[in-house]
Structure formats: structure tokens, C-alpha cells
């Protein structure tokens, strides 16, 4: 099994993921155009190279962790011709399902192998090596990538063919976005009706309205002391990232003819909220629902 990895994209997520590979004894060739990211990677024990293509030298596995699908395809255009035949490309970025399929198709057409392997667990999970990987691609390629993914993750699920890892990611995050908005509306209605947050929590957390958003990530301070609401909505999971993921989900709804009214609406709600609150945790949407509910009611 190879211990030689190329790693591109050393941002909030990629830097700690690459650092965990180094700690586990992997030889990591790393590339990121940003000098601060290069410095961090060097300090973490990776070998930093000057071009994307150089990160493929002598590598059997090349990992990308980039902001969007266009960049993944652009970077693949440099990587695919440079890599040795049969290189396994693992893209861990969160991107459009269509872009993920296209990236895999291009990799295979160039004589390589490909997996899409987006993650959940955020920066804390990346640092702790406890990410969940949702993987799309051929079974034998999954088997080849598994030992490396297990270094960076606590759970690795093979979801299906190329693009299906991204599908799992956007389905989950669409559901999370919708449920956070739904929970926020119920909480603000409860406030108006004189229901305390704690009483709401005590009832709903064990009743049929229960959700992860409530029991693990309660968007109002108090009932779940570890939730970002208790820390002035510092992320956690930033509104900008939820907005991105809901946009990908809304694209996929449209592209596949699914009448996902709540998914599309959640994307609209977060797009508007994101304009002034991109850096806040996505659970701060409850403050938006509350602010939009402040007008007097005609009796
Ligand atoms: P980030 O913006 O912090 O990092 C992206 C890195 O890619 C940057 O360092 C940037 O310089 C680098 N980059 C840009 N162009 C490049 C190129 N041509 N070659 C190599 N590197 C290049 O983003 P992030 O928060 O680390 O997120 C990365 C991906 O992971 C995104 O797709 C995001 O949606 C997903 N994700 C993020 C989180 C999170 O909590 N941050 C959670 C789950 C998934």
C-alpha cells in the first residue's frame, strides 16, 4: 500500500487532513498557491511543491480539497496529464454532483482512477481525524483509497458510483438546512405563545418533532450548552458553507426534476441571510426568523 500522497488545497480543512497523513507516516507532497498555507504545511511536515502538477510526482494517490467544482476541474486539467497511469484521484471537496461525475469521467479517460469523497465533521473533525467520508466510485478504487481515508476519518461509507458520495453530502445538508429553518420557526412561534426555550426543549426533544438540530445543535442558548448559540453564533458550521451546500442541493433538485419545494426555499432563505451573516454559524437563522417576526399583528 502506498505511503506517498499528493495533496492539493491546504485551507481550513485540507491543512489538518494533510497534517494527519504526515503524522500517520505518509510522505505528503503538498500544493496550495497561498504562501501562508504553504508555510503551515511545511511546519506540519509536508514537502511543499511549486506547481499543482509537481504534487503528482511519484504518487499513486492524489487528494484534492478545494473550494468549488470549477477549481477541481481546472486543477484536474493540470494533474491528469502529469500523473503516472493508474493514479487514484480522491476529491474530498464539496462540489456539484455533475462536476464530480465530470471529474471522474476525465480522470478515467486519462487512464486514472477516481473517487469523490466529500466529508462532514468540519474543521474540528479534520483536526481530530474523525471526519465522515461519503464516497462514490468503483468498489476496487474504494478499497484502494480506504486506508488513507481511515487516517483522516472516523467513518468511511461507500455510497455508490461516481458522484454518489456528493449526492449523500448534499441530501444530508439539504435536510439539515430545512430542519434548522423549521426548528427556528417553531421556536419563535413558541416564544410568541409564551413557551420557554427550556420547556420547548424538554417536550420536543423526546416528542415527534425531535431532530439533531434541536438535541445536538439547539439554535437558542441554554438547553444544549455546547451549541454555537451559547457562543454568540461563532461557527461551528458557517452560514456561507450552508448556503453553498443548499445551492448545490437546489441545482441538483432542478437538474433531476425533483419538486423539492422546501429545499429550494431553504436555499433562498440562507442566500438572503448569508448576505450579511456569512461568518456566523448557520443556526443563527433563528435570529433572522425572530427579526422578521417583530412587526405588529393586525387583530
Ligand atoms: P478553504 O477556502 O479554507 O481552503 C481551500 C484551499 O484551496 C485554500 O487554501 C486555497 O488557497 C486552495 N486553493 C485554491 N486554488 C487552488 C489550486 N489551484 N491548487 C491548490 N489549492 C488551491 O476551504 P475549506 O473550508 O478548507 O473547504 C474546502 C472544501 O471542503 C470545500 O469544498 C468545502 O465546501 C468543504 N467542506 C468544508 C467544511 C468546513 O467546515 N470548512 C466542512 C465540510 C466540507
mmCIF file of C-alpha atoms and ligand atoms in Angstrom:
data_model
loop_
_atom_site.group_PDB
_atom_site.id
_atom_site.type_symbol
_atom_site.label_atom_id
_atom_site.label_comp_id
_atom_site.label_asym_id
_atom_site.label_seq_id
_atom_site.Cartn_x
_atom_site.Cartn_y
_atom_site.Cartn_z
ATOM 1 C CA UNK A 1 0.000 0.000 0.000
ATOM 2 C CA UNK A 2 1.330 3.393 -0.982
ATOM 3 C CA UNK A 3 2.619 5.785 1.621
ATOM 4 C CA UNK A 4 3.144 8.530 -0.973
ATOM 5 C CA UNK A 5 0.357 11.068 -1.277
ATOM 6 C CA UNK A 6 -0.130 14.278 -3.267
ATOM 7 C CA UNK A 7 -2.377 16.803 -1.507
ATOM 8 C CA UNK A 8 -3.815 19.964 -3.088
ATOM 9 C CA UNK A 9 -5.785 22.602 -1.192
ATOM 10 C CA UNK A 10 -4.379 23.299 2.266
ATOM 11 C CA UNK A 11 -7.115 25.526 3.679
ATOM 12 C CA UNK A 12 -9.204 25.190 6.850
ATOM 13 C CA UNK A 13 -9.939 21.529 6.100
ATOM 14 C CA UNK A 14 -7.062 20.421 3.884
ATOM 15 C CA UNK A 15 -4.273 21.604 6.216
ATOM 16 C CA UNK A 16 -5.261 19.448 9.205
ATOM 17 C CA UNK A 17 -6.160 16.496 6.927
ATOM 18 C CA UNK A 18 -2.699 16.604 5.315
ATOM 19 C CA UNK A 19 -1.097 17.016 8.757
ATOM 20 C CA UNK A 20 -2.837 13.834 9.964
ATOM 21 C CA UNK A 21 -1.456 11.928 6.978
ATOM 22 C CA UNK A 22 2.077 13.099 7.831
ATOM 23 C CA UNK A 23 1.556 12.072 11.483
ATOM 24 C CA UNK A 24 0.485 8.618 10.295
ATOM 25 C CA UNK A 25 3.788 8.206 8.429
ATOM 26 C CA UNK A 26 2.719 9.224 4.919
ATOM 27 C CA UNK A 27 5.101 11.123 2.663
ATOM 28 C CA UNK A 28 2.989 14.114 1.521
ATOM 29 C CA UNK A 29 3.755 16.340 -1.476
ATOM 30 C CA UNK A 30 1.557 19.399 -0.938
ATOM 31 C CA UNK A 31 0.453 22.293 -3.141
ATOM 32 C CA UNK A 32 -1.542 25.449 -2.407
ATOM 33 C CA UNK A 33 -0.981 28.836 -4.106
ATOM 34 C CA UNK A 34 -1.321 30.765 -0.822
ATOM 35 C CA UNK A 35 2.033 31.368 0.958
ATOM 36 C CA UNK A 36 0.559 31.122 4.483
ATOM 37 C CA UNK A 37 -0.928 27.728 3.636
ATOM 38 C CA UNK A 38 2.426 26.568 2.248
ATOM 39 C CA UNK A 39 4.187 27.668 5.425
ATOM 40 C CA UNK A 40 1.714 25.799 7.621
ATOM 41 C CA UNK A 41 2.075 22.631 5.524
ATOM 42 C CA UNK A 42 5.857 22.814 5.801
ATOM 43 C CA UNK A 43 5.578 23.257 9.577
ATOM 44 C CA UNK A 44 3.298 20.207 9.669
ATOM 45 C CA UNK A 45 5.942 18.091 7.918
ATOM 46 C CA UNK A 46 4.728 18.007 4.303
ATOM 47 C CA UNK A 47 7.004 18.710 1.326
ATOM 48 C CA UNK A 48 5.631 21.788 -0.432
ATOM 49 C CA UNK A 49 5.944 21.956 -4.224
ATOM 50 C CA UNK A 50 5.645 24.936 -6.587
ATOM 51 C CA UNK A 51 3.001 23.718 -9.031
ATOM 52 C CA UNK A 52 -0.090 21.532 -8.920
ATOM 53 C CA UNK A 53 1.449 19.110 -11.419
ATOM 54 C CA UNK A 54 4.549 18.654 -9.244
ATOM 55 C CA UNK A 55 2.358 17.243 -6.453
ATOM 56 C CA UNK A 56 1.738 14.128 -8.607
ATOM 57 C CA UNK A 57 5.415 13.135 -8.886
ATOM 58 C CA UNK A 58 5.876 9.520 -7.791
ATOM 59 C CA UNK A 59 2.368 9.465 -6.261
ATOM 60 C CA UNK A 60 -0.197 6.669 -6.520
ATOM 61 C CA UNK A 61 -2.854 8.704 -4.701
ATOM 62 C CA UNK A 62 -3.618 12.417 -5.163
ATOM 63 C CA UNK A 63 -6.134 14.149 -2.875
ATOM 64 C CA UNK A 64 -7.846 17.483 -3.577
ATOM 65 C CA UNK A 65 -9.669 19.660 -1.003
ATOM 66 C CA UNK A 66 -10.755 22.753 -2.939
ATOM 67 C CA UNK A 67 -13.468 25.427 -2.680
ATOM 68 C CA UNK A 68 -15.634 24.522 -5.712
ATOM 69 C CA UNK A 69 -16.213 22.279 -8.718
ATOM 70 C CA UNK A 70 -14.804 24.647 -11.331
ATOM 71 C CA UNK A 71 -11.482 24.731 -9.491
ATOM 72 C CA UNK A 72 -11.453 20.943 -9.155
ATOM 73 C CA UNK A 73 -11.906 20.584 -12.930
ATOM 74 C CA UNK A 74 -9.265 23.289 -13.598
ATOM 75 C CA UNK A 75 -6.774 21.625 -11.271
ATOM 76 C CA UNK A 76 -7.524 18.173 -12.742
ATOM 77 C CA UNK A 77 -6.616 19.631 -16.170
ATOM 78 C CA UNK A 78 -3.095 20.174 -14.789
ATOM 79 C CA UNK A 79 -2.894 16.983 -12.725
ATOM 80 C CA UNK A 80 -4.256 14.324 -15.079
ATOM 81 C CA UNK A 81 -1.609 14.668 -17.841
ATOM 82 C CA UNK A 82 1.192 14.878 -15.253
ATOM 83 C CA UNK A 83 0.279 11.837 -13.140
ATOM 84 C CA UNK A 84 1.550 8.272 -13.696
ATOM 85 C CA UNK A 85 -1.050 5.990 -15.357
ATOM 86 C CA UNK A 86 -3.479 4.453 -12.870
ATOM 87 C CA UNK A 87 -3.100 7.162 -10.215
ATOM 88 C CA UNK A 88 -6.055 7.219 -7.792
ATOM 89 C CA UNK A 89 -7.559 10.723 -7.573
ATOM 90 C CA UNK A 90 -9.646 11.348 -4.451
ATOM 91 C CA UNK A 91 -11.594 14.610 -4.427
ATOM 92 C CA UNK A 92 -12.762 15.497 -0.902
ATOM 93 C CA UNK A 93 -14.177 18.939 -1.824
ATOM 94 C CA UNK A 94 -17.928 19.560 -1.652
ATOM 95 C CA UNK A 95 -18.957 20.196 -5.269
ATOM 96 C CA UNK A 96 -21.859 19.807 -7.672
ATOM 97 C CA UNK A 97 -22.773 16.169 -8.389
ATOM 98 C CA UNK A 98 -22.451 16.892 -12.128
ATOM 99 C CA UNK A 99 -18.929 18.322 -11.636
ATOM 100 C CA UNK A 100 -17.950 15.306 -9.529
ATOM 101 C CA UNK A 101 -19.108 12.926 -12.282
ATOM 102 C CA UNK A 102 -17.278 15.004 -14.896
ATOM 103 C CA UNK A 103 -14.060 14.990 -12.838
ATOM 104 C CA UNK A 104 -14.251 11.189 -12.517
ATOM 105 C CA UNK A 105 -15.004 10.758 -16.223
ATOM 106 C CA UNK A 106 -12.000 12.893 -17.181
ATOM 107 C CA UNK A 107 -9.723 11.051 -14.746
ATOM 108 C CA UNK A 108 -10.764 7.657 -16.138
ATOM 109 C CA UNK A 109 -10.460 8.893 -19.743
ATOM 110 C CA UNK A 110 -6.873 9.934 -18.927
ATOM 111 C CA UNK A 111 -6.085 6.401 -17.713
ATOM 112 C CA UNK A 112 -6.514 7.019 -13.990
ATOM 113 C CA UNK A 113 -8.958 6.059 -11.209
ATOM 114 C CA UNK A 114 -11.216 8.407 -9.252
ATOM 115 C CA UNK A 115 -13.318 8.715 -6.107
ATOM 116 C CA UNK A 116 -15.488 11.560 -4.862
ATOM 117 C CA UNK A 117 -15.169 11.616 -1.070
ATOM 118 C CA UNK A 118 -16.758 14.705 0.479
ATOM 119 C CA UNK A 119 -16.733 14.991 4.257
ATOM 120 C CA UNK A 120 -18.779 16.098 7.190
ATOM 121 C CA UNK A 121 -17.393 16.936 10.606
ATOM 122 C CA UNK A 122 -15.947 20.387 9.929
ATOM 123 C CA UNK A 123 -12.578 21.789 10.952
ATOM 124 C CA UNK A 124 -12.737 20.125 14.379
ATOM 125 C CA UNK A 125 -13.310 16.712 12.766
ATOM 126 C CA UNK A 126 -10.498 17.344 10.281
ATOM 127 C CA UNK A 127 -8.096 18.181 13.123
ATOM 128 C CA UNK A 128 -9.154 15.188 15.219
ATOM 129 C CA UNK A 129 -9.119 12.759 12.262
ATOM 130 C CA UNK A 130 -12.765 11.900 12.894
ATOM 131 C CA UNK A 131 -14.366 13.102 9.633
ATOM 132 C CA UNK A 132 -17.151 11.119 7.988
ATOM 133 C CA UNK A 133 -16.319 10.376 4.328
ATOM 134 C CA UNK A 134 -19.139 9.734 1.839
ATOM 135 C CA UNK A 135 -17.542 8.001 -1.118
ATOM 136 C CA UNK A 136 -18.572 7.495 -4.737
ATOM 137 C CA UNK A 137 -16.657 5.332 -7.227
ATOM 138 C CA UNK A 138 -15.813 1.754 -8.175
ATOM 139 C CA UNK A 139 -15.551 -0.836 -5.379
ATOM 140 C CA UNK A 140 -11.896 -1.666 -6.121
ATOM 141 C CA UNK A 141 -10.947 2.019 -6.088
ATOM 142 C CA UNK A 142 -12.811 2.456 -2.802
ATOM 143 C CA UNK A 143 -10.807 -0.435 -1.364
ATOM 144 C CA UNK A 144 -7.561 1.182 -2.567
ATOM 145 C CA UNK A 145 -8.442 4.560 -1.014
ATOM 146 C CA UNK A 146 -9.897 3.239 2.240
ATOM 147 C CA UNK A 147 -6.690 3.010 4.327
ATOM 148 C CA UNK A 148 -5.839 6.635 3.523
ATOM 149 C CA UNK A 149 -9.369 7.874 4.214
ATOM 150 C CA UNK A 150 -9.373 5.991 7.522
ATOM 151 C CA UNK A 151 -6.365 8.022 8.655
ATOM 152 C CA UNK A 152 -8.350 11.246 8.208
ATOM 153 C CA UNK A 153 -11.782 9.950 9.161
ATOM 154 C CA UNK A 154 -13.718 8.102 11.842
ATOM 155 C CA UNK A 155 -16.301 6.723 9.431
ATOM 156 C CA UNK A 156 -15.977 5.960 5.723
ATOM 157 C CA UNK A 157 -19.095 4.928 3.772
ATOM 158 C CA UNK A 158 -19.079 3.658 0.184
ATOM 159 C CA UNK A 159 -22.304 5.210 -1.141
ATOM 160 C CA UNK A 160 -22.246 4.068 -4.784
ATOM 161 C CA UNK A 161 -20.826 5.010 -8.172
ATOM 162 C CA UNK A 162 -19.055 8.248 -9.167
ATOM 163 C CA UNK A 163 -20.884 11.322 -7.852
ATOM 164 C CA UNK A 164 -22.957 9.409 -5.309
ATOM 165 C CA UNK A 165 -20.717 10.480 -2.421
ATOM 166 C CA UNK A 166 -21.566 14.105 -3.287
ATOM 167 C CA UNK A 167 -25.219 13.095 -3.533
ATOM 168 C CA UNK A 168 -25.147 11.805 0.062
ATOM 169 C CA UNK A 169 -23.484 15.013 1.228
ATOM 170 C CA UNK A 170 -25.994 17.404 -0.347
ATOM 171 C CA UNK A 171 -29.024 15.297 0.619
ATOM 172 C CA UNK A 172 -27.883 15.360 4.262
ATOM 173 C CA UNK A 173 -27.111 19.073 4.278
ATOM 174 C CA UNK A 174 -30.351 19.958 2.486
ATOM 175 C CA UNK A 175 -32.222 18.101 5.219
ATOM 176 C CA UNK A 176 -30.172 19.856 7.917
ATOM 177 C CA UNK A 177 -30.808 23.306 6.401
ATOM 178 C CA UNK A 178 -34.535 22.668 6.111
ATOM 179 C CA UNK A 179 -34.767 21.273 9.633
ATOM 180 C CA UNK A 180 -32.865 24.225 11.132
ATOM 181 C CA UNK A 181 -35.257 26.692 9.492
ATOM 182 C CA UNK A 182 -38.284 24.599 10.564
ATOM 183 C CA UNK A 183 -36.988 24.366 14.139
ATOM 184 C CA UNK A 184 -36.297 28.109 14.226
ATOM 185 C CA UNK A 185 -39.859 28.886 13.109
ATOM 186 C CA UNK A 186 -41.271 26.593 15.806
ATOM 187 C CA UNK A 187 -39.039 28.154 18.481
ATOM 188 C CA UNK A 188 -40.050 31.710 17.549
ATOM 189 C CA UNK A 189 -43.730 30.720 17.451
ATOM 190 C CA UNK A 190 -43.253 29.194 20.921
ATOM 191 C CA UNK A 191 -41.659 32.451 22.135
ATOM 192 C CA UNK A 192 -44.699 34.423 20.914
ATOM 193 C CA UNK A 193 -47.013 31.974 22.679
ATOM 194 C CA UNK A 194 -45.158 32.185 25.994
ATOM 195 C CA UNK A 195 -43.335 28.828 25.751
ATOM 196 C CA UNK A 196 -39.831 28.980 27.289
ATOM 197 C CA UNK A 197 -36.908 27.568 25.349
ATOM 198 C CA UNK A 198 -36.240 25.010 28.087
ATOM 199 C CA UNK A 199 -39.863 23.809 28.144
ATOM 200 C CA UNK A 200 -39.832 23.602 24.338
ATOM 201 C CA UNK A 201 -36.647 21.524 24.536
ATOM 202 C CA UNK A 202 -37.905 19.268 27.351
ATOM 203 C CA UNK A 203 -41.018 18.361 25.364
ATOM 204 C CA UNK A 204 -39.856 18.338 21.729
ATOM 205 C CA UNK A 205 -36.508 16.577 22.341
ATOM 206 C CA UNK A 206 -38.438 13.406 23.242
ATOM 207 C CA UNK A 207 -41.535 14.011 21.087
ATOM 208 C CA UNK A 208 -42.247 13.555 17.387
ATOM 209 C CA UNK A 209 -40.722 16.932 16.437
ATOM 210 C CA UNK A 210 -37.283 15.814 17.677
ATOM 211 C CA UNK A 211 -34.256 16.461 15.429
ATOM 212 C CA UNK A 212 -30.453 16.565 15.555
ATOM 213 C CA UNK A 213 -30.715 20.344 15.070
ATOM 214 C CA UNK A 214 -32.559 20.544 18.405
ATOM 215 C CA UNK A 215 -30.864 17.896 20.530
ATOM 216 C CA UNK A 216 -27.235 18.431 19.451
ATOM 217 C CA UNK A 217 -27.170 21.923 17.989
ATOM 218 C CA UNK A 218 -30.011 23.869 19.630
ATOM 219 C CA UNK A 219 -30.126 27.314 17.934
ATOM 220 C CA UNK A 220 -31.036 29.203 21.131
ATOM 221 C CA UNK A 221 -28.760 29.494 24.189
ATOM 222 C CA UNK A 222 -29.377 27.264 27.212
ATOM 223 C CA UNK A 223 -30.700 23.790 26.514
ATOM 224 C CA UNK A 224 -27.558 22.439 24.765
ATOM 225 C CA UNK A 225 -24.575 24.238 26.350
ATOM 226 C CA UNK A 226 -22.118 23.221 23.594
ATOM 227 C CA UNK A 227 -24.169 24.656 20.717
ATOM 228 C CA UNK A 228 -22.889 27.805 18.898
ATOM 229 C CA UNK A 229 -25.921 29.769 20.169
ATOM 230 C CA UNK A 230 -24.142 29.872 23.546
ATOM 231 C CA UNK A 231 -21.076 31.443 21.931
ATOM 232 C CA UNK A 232 -22.636 34.335 20.015
ATOM 233 C CA UNK A 233 -23.104 32.063 16.965
ATOM 234 C CA UNK A 234 -19.382 31.632 16.281
ATOM 235 C CA UNK A 235 -19.141 28.682 13.837
ATOM 236 C CA UNK A 236 -19.399 25.687 14.051
ATOM 237 C CA UNK A 237 -20.673 25.459 10.534
ATOM 238 C CA UNK A 238 -20.660 28.874 8.888
ATOM 239 C CA UNK A 239 -23.722 30.257 7.101
ATOM 240 C CA UNK A 240 -21.541 30.712 3.973
ATOM 241 C CA UNK A 241 -20.898 26.961 3.819
ATOM 242 C CA UNK A 242 -24.536 26.026 4.457
ATOM 243 C CA UNK A 243 -25.563 28.484 1.733
ATOM 244 C CA UNK A 244 -23.090 26.869 -0.664
ATOM 245 C CA UNK A 245 -24.351 23.359 0.096
ATOM 246 C CA UNK A 246 -28.022 24.362 -0.218
ATOM 247 C CA UNK A 247 -27.185 25.969 -3.585
ATOM 248 C CA UNK A 248 -25.665 22.663 -4.735
ATOM 249 C CA UNK A 249 -28.762 20.824 -3.486
ATOM 250 C CA UNK A 250 -31.093 23.280 -5.262
ATOM 251 C CA UNK A 251 -29.106 22.773 -8.501
ATOM 252 C CA UNK A 252 -29.409 19.013 -8.124
ATOM 253 C CA UNK A 253 -33.176 19.267 -7.456
ATOM 254 C CA UNK A 254 -33.592 21.269 -10.676
ATOM 255 C CA UNK A 255 -31.231 19.141 -12.747
ATOM 256 C CA UNK A 256 -33.039 15.956 -11.734
ATOM 257 C CA UNK A 257 -36.625 17.230 -11.960
ATOM 258 C CA UNK A 258 -37.327 16.805 -8.241
ATOM 259 C CA UNK A 259 -40.100 19.066 -6.920
ATOM 260 C CA UNK A 260 -38.178 19.905 -3.737
ATOM 261 C CA UNK A 261 -40.044 22.990 -2.603
ATOM 262 C CA UNK A 262 -38.591 23.148 0.909
ATOM 263 C CA UNK A 263 -35.041 22.508 -0.333
ATOM 264 C CA UNK A 264 -35.344 25.350 -2.845
ATOM 265 C CA UNK A 265 -36.886 27.631 -0.224
ATOM 266 C CA UNK A 266 -34.184 26.841 2.343
ATOM 267 C CA UNK A 267 -31.576 27.767 -0.301
ATOM 268 C CA UNK A 268 -33.351 31.119 -0.844
ATOM 269 C CA UNK A 269 -33.671 31.816 2.883
ATOM 270 C CA UNK A 270 -29.981 31.127 3.525
ATOM 271 C CA UNK A 271 -28.856 33.044 0.416
ATOM 272 C CA UNK A 272 -30.589 36.137 1.777
ATOM 273 C CA UNK A 273 -29.306 35.613 5.347
ATOM 274 C CA UNK A 274 -25.791 34.992 4.041
ATOM 275 C CA UNK A 275 -25.546 38.494 2.555
ATOM 276 C CA UNK A 276 -24.819 39.996 5.981
ATOM 277 C CA UNK A 277 -24.124 36.950 8.136
ATOM 278 C CA UNK A 278 -21.755 34.748 6.140
ATOM 279 C CA UNK A 279 -19.351 34.257 9.037
ATOM 280 C CA UNK A 280 -21.977 33.398 11.646
ATOM 281 C CA UNK A 281 -22.988 29.858 12.467
ATOM 282 C CA UNK A 282 -25.908 28.687 10.316
ATOM 283 C CA UNK A 283 -28.054 28.172 13.428
ATOM 284 C CA UNK A 284 -28.209 32.000 13.741
ATOM 285 C CA UNK A 285 -31.035 31.748 11.210
ATOM 286 C CA UNK A 286 -33.303 31.700 14.298
ATOM 287 C CA UNK A 287 -32.388 35.363 14.886
ATOM 288 C CA UNK A 288 -33.466 36.128 11.307
ATOM 289 C CA UNK A 289 -36.829 34.419 11.808
ATOM 290 C CA UNK A 290 -37.244 36.395 15.068
ATOM 291 C CA UNK A 291 -36.295 39.710 13.417
ATOM 292 C CA UNK A 292 -38.718 39.097 10.569
ATOM 293 C CA UNK A 293 -41.461 38.407 13.141
ATOM 294 C CA UNK A 294 -41.217 41.679 15.053
ATOM 295 C CA UNK A 295 -43.961 43.617 13.262
ATOM 296 C CA UNK A 296 -47.283 44.348 14.992
ATOM 297 C CA UNK A 297 -50.099 41.948 14.175
ATOM 298 C CA UNK A 298 -53.471 43.317 12.938
ATOM 299 C CA UNK A 299 -56.232 41.927 15.153
HETATM 300 P P1 LIG B 1 -10.655 26.981 2.283
HETATM 301 O O1 LIG B 1 -11.072 28.088 1.399
HETATM 302 O O2 LIG B 1 -10.198 27.243 3.671
HETATM 303 O O3 LIG B 1 -9.473 26.134 1.557
HETATM 304 C C1 LIG B 1 -9.376 25.935 0.183
HETATM 305 C C2 LIG B 1 -7.901 25.969 -0.175
HETATM 306 O O4 LIG B 1 -7.757 25.668 -1.561
HETATM 307 C C3 LIG B 1 -7.271 27.352 0.043
HETATM 308 O O5 LIG B 1 -6.144 27.247 0.882
HETATM 309 C C4 LIG B 1 -6.883 27.794 -1.378
HETATM 310 O O6 LIG B 1 -5.731 28.590 -1.422
HETATM 311 C C5 LIG B 1 -6.667 26.440 -2.017
HETATM 312 N N1 LIG B 1 -6.618 26.519 -3.474
HETATM 313 C C6 LIG B 1 -7.260 27.366 -4.321
HETATM 314 N N2 LIG B 1 -6.901 27.128 -5.595
HETATM 315 C C7 LIG B 1 -6.019 26.097 -5.567
HETATM 316 C C8 LIG B 1 -5.299 25.406 -6.569
HETATM 317 N N3 LIG B 1 -5.405 25.714 -7.856
HETATM 318 N N4 LIG B 1 -4.465 24.404 -6.170
HETATM 319 C C9 LIG B 1 -4.348 24.075 -4.865
HETATM 320 N N5 LIG B 1 -5.000 24.710 -3.872
HETATM 321 C C10 LIG B 1 -5.834 25.707 -4.217
HETATM 322 O O7 LIG B 1 -11.879 25.939 2.277
HETATM 323 P P2 LIG B 1 -12.165 24.783 3.356
HETATM 324 O O8 LIG B 1 -13.022 25.322 4.449
HETATM 325 O O9 LIG B 1 -10.896 24.080 3.654
HETATM 326 O O10 LIG B 1 -13.115 23.839 2.470
HETATM 327 C C11 LIG B 1 -12.595 23.015 1.440
HETATM 328 C C12 LIG B 1 -13.742 22.166 0.893
HETATM 329 O O11 LIG B 1 -14.296 21.382 1.949
HETATM 330 C C13 LIG B 1 -14.899 22.989 0.308
HETATM 331 O O12 LIG B 1 -15.370 22.347 -0.835
HETATM 332 C C14 LIG B 1 -15.929 22.990 1.442
HETATM 333 O O13 LIG B 1 -17.246 23.149 0.962
HETATM 334 C C15 LIG B 1 -15.693 21.618 2.046
HETATM 335 N N6 LIG B 1 -16.073 21.496 3.460
HETATM 336 C C16 LIG B 1 -15.722 22.448 4.353
HETATM 337 C C17 LIG B 1 -16.098 22.300 5.691
HETATM 338 C C18 LIG B 1 -15.713 23.338 6.724
HETATM 339 O O14 LIG B 1 -16.227 23.280 7.852
HETATM 340 N N7 LIG B 1 -14.812 24.276 6.425
HETATM 341 C C19 LIG B 1 -16.835 21.187 6.102
HETATM 342 C C20 LIG B 1 -17.147 20.199 5.167
HETATM 343 C C21 LIG B 1 -16.769 20.367 3.834
#
